[in-house]
Amino acid sequence: MERTEVVLGKVRGEVQLFSDDKKAGKMDISVIGSKLTVYHTEVSDGFEGRGFAGILLEKLVGYAREHDLKIVPLCPYVHAQFKRHPDEYNDVWLKEQM
């Protein structure tokens, strides 16, 4: 059984994914003001290929929507998903102006 949680300190934290009470993956994040920056997505050895990165992304986006945050996708995985599915993430994707 999978479960996710968002664990935040004052600024930095993680979106954590557990499978049968074992930590299966995480996203490194920070929240400053209305910006949620995601730096890295990692799925632990032995848990790859089961869609867990997608579960983490779903939790990240849900958290951002629930807390009215915009996501800065510095993580290559998250950035790639946002580019592949812009309509799905447009409401939370903070596209920096050049």
mmCIF file of C-alpha atoms in Angstrom:
data_model
loop_
_atom_site.group_PDB
_atom_site.id
_atom_site.type_symbol
_atom_site.label_atom_id
_atom_site.label_comp_id
_atom_site.label_asym_id
_atom_site.label_seq_id
_atom_site.Cartn_x
_atom_site.Cartn_y
_atom_site.Cartn_z
ATOM 1 C CA MET A 1 0.000 0.000 0.000
ATOM 2 C CA GLU A 2 1.395 3.378 -1.034
ATOM 3 C CA ARG A 3 1.067 6.612 0.891
ATOM 4 C CA THR A 4 2.533 10.057 0.388
ATOM 5 C CA GLU A 5 3.232 12.956 2.696
ATOM 6 C CA VAL A 6 4.641 16.431 2.401
ATOM 7 C CA VAL A 7 7.205 17.167 5.111
ATOM 8 C CA LEU A 8 8.310 20.797 5.315
ATOM 9 C CA GLY A 9 10.630 22.576 7.686
ATOM 10 C CA LYS A 10 10.703 26.368 7.623
ATOM 11 C CA VAL A 11 11.601 26.440 3.914
ATOM 12 C CA ARG A 12 13.028 23.095 2.708
ATOM 13 C CA GLY A 13 11.344 19.735 2.732
ATOM 14 C CA GLU A 14 10.325 16.647 0.844
ATOM 15 C CA VAL A 15 7.371 14.985 -0.754
ATOM 16 C CA GLN A 16 7.813 11.436 0.508
ATOM 17 C CA LEU A 17 6.390 8.203 -0.869
ATOM 18 C CA PHE A 18 6.126 5.031 1.199
ATOM 19 C CA SER A 19 5.285 1.541 -0.015
ATOM 20 C CA ASP A 20 4.464 -0.966 2.715
ATOM 21 C CA ASP A 21 6.009 1.464 5.243
ATOM 22 C CA LYS A 22 9.354 1.571 3.370
ATOM 23 C CA LYS A 23 10.460 4.891 1.887
ATOM 24 C CA ALA A 24 10.204 4.297 -1.849
ATOM 25 C CA GLY A 25 10.930 7.773 -3.170
ATOM 26 C CA LYS A 26 11.053 11.493 -2.564
ATOM 27 C CA MET A 27 11.088 14.929 -4.130
ATOM 28 C CA ASP A 28 13.322 17.637 -2.678
ATOM 29 C CA ILE A 29 11.377 20.891 -2.445
ATOM 30 C CA SER A 30 11.356 24.349 -0.924
ATOM 31 C CA VAL A 31 8.516 26.774 -0.359
ATOM 32 C CA ILE A 32 9.145 30.506 -0.203
ATOM 33 C CA GLY A 33 6.124 32.750 -0.366
ATOM 34 C CA SER A 34 3.869 31.467 -3.125
ATOM 35 C CA LYS A 35 6.665 29.562 -4.937
ATOM 36 C CA LEU A 36 7.186 25.841 -4.529
ATOM 37 C CA THR A 37 10.518 24.862 -6.083
ATOM 38 C CA VAL A 38 11.153 21.199 -6.843
ATOM 39 C CA TYR A 39 14.833 20.308 -7.214
ATOM 40 C CA HIS A 40 15.059 16.552 -7.511
ATOM 41 C CA THR A 41 12.906 13.438 -7.827
ATOM 42 C CA GLU A 42 14.270 10.104 -6.675
ATOM 43 C CA VAL A 43 12.796 6.607 -6.570
ATOM 44 C CA SER A 44 14.698 4.148 -4.383
ATOM 45 C CA ASP A 45 16.370 1.038 -5.799
ATOM 46 C CA GLY A 46 13.911 -1.801 -6.067
ATOM 47 C CA PHE A 47 10.923 0.505 -6.581
ATOM 48 C CA GLU A 48 11.682 1.705 -10.132
ATOM 49 C CA GLY A 49 9.264 1.054 -12.974
ATOM 50 C CA ARG A 50 6.148 1.094 -10.802
ATOM 51 C CA GLY A 51 4.958 4.627 -11.574
ATOM 52 C CA PHE A 52 6.145 6.026 -8.265
ATOM 53 C CA ALA A 53 7.651 9.204 -9.784
ATOM 54 C CA GLY A 54 4.198 9.921 -11.198
ATOM 55 C CA ILE A 55 2.604 9.395 -7.773
ATOM 56 C CA LEU A 56 5.083 11.873 -6.291
ATOM 57 C CA LEU A 57 4.282 14.368 -9.049
ATOM 58 C CA GLU A 58 0.558 13.964 -8.417
ATOM 59 C CA LYS A 59 1.051 14.698 -4.704
ATOM 60 C CA LEU A 60 3.295 17.696 -5.469
ATOM 61 C CA VAL A 61 0.754 19.234 -7.838
ATOM 62 C CA GLY A 62 -2.143 18.529 -5.470
ATOM 63 C CA TYR A 63 -0.261 20.185 -2.614
ATOM 64 C CA ALA A 64 0.489 23.236 -4.780
ATOM 65 C CA ARG A 65 -3.160 23.560 -5.807
ATOM 66 C CA GLU A 66 -4.404 23.116 -2.265
ATOM 67 C CA HIS A 67 -2.041 25.829 -0.948
ATOM 68 C CA ASP A 68 -2.323 28.188 -3.964
ATOM 69 C CA LEU A 69 1.370 27.779 -4.874
ATOM 70 C CA LYS A 70 3.144 28.016 -8.218
ATOM 71 C CA ILE A 71 5.747 25.341 -9.015
ATOM 72 C CA VAL A 72 9.240 26.147 -10.265
ATOM 73 C CA PRO A 73 10.260 22.843 -11.910
ATOM 74 C CA LEU A 74 14.071 22.763 -11.598
ATOM 75 C CA CYS A 75 13.911 18.961 -11.416
ATOM 76 C CA PRO A 76 14.434 17.550 -14.939
ATOM 77 C CA TYR A 77 11.675 14.938 -14.470
ATOM 78 C CA VAL A 78 9.067 17.474 -13.333
ATOM 79 C CA HIS A 79 10.080 19.971 -16.015
ATOM 80 C CA ALA A 80 9.775 17.277 -18.707
ATOM 81 C CA GLN A 81 6.302 16.287 -17.478
ATOM 82 C CA PHE A 82 5.166 19.925 -17.426
ATOM 83 C CA LYS A 83 6.432 20.400 -21.003
ATOM 84 C CA ARG A 84 4.760 17.154 -22.186
ATOM 85 C CA HIS A 85 1.409 17.996 -20.555
ATOM 86 C CA PRO A 86 1.207 21.811 -20.351
ATOM 87 C CA ASP A 87 -2.598 21.941 -20.208
ATOM 88 C CA GLU A 88 -2.639 19.607 -17.215
ATOM 89 C CA TYR A 89 -0.153 21.693 -15.207
ATOM 90 C CA ASN A 90 -0.629 25.212 -16.564
ATOM 91 C CA ASP A 91 -2.450 26.407 -13.435
ATOM 92 C CA VAL A 92 0.506 25.561 -11.151
ATOM 93 C CA TRP A 93 3.489 25.972 -13.508
ATOM 94 C CA LEU A 94 5.444 29.159 -12.852
ATOM 95 C CA LYS A 95 7.073 29.975 -16.150
ATOM 96 C CA GLU A 96 9.839 32.467 -15.451
ATOM 97 C CA GLN A 97 9.812 35.516 -17.685
ATOM 98 C CA MET A 98 13.059 36.217 -19.521
#
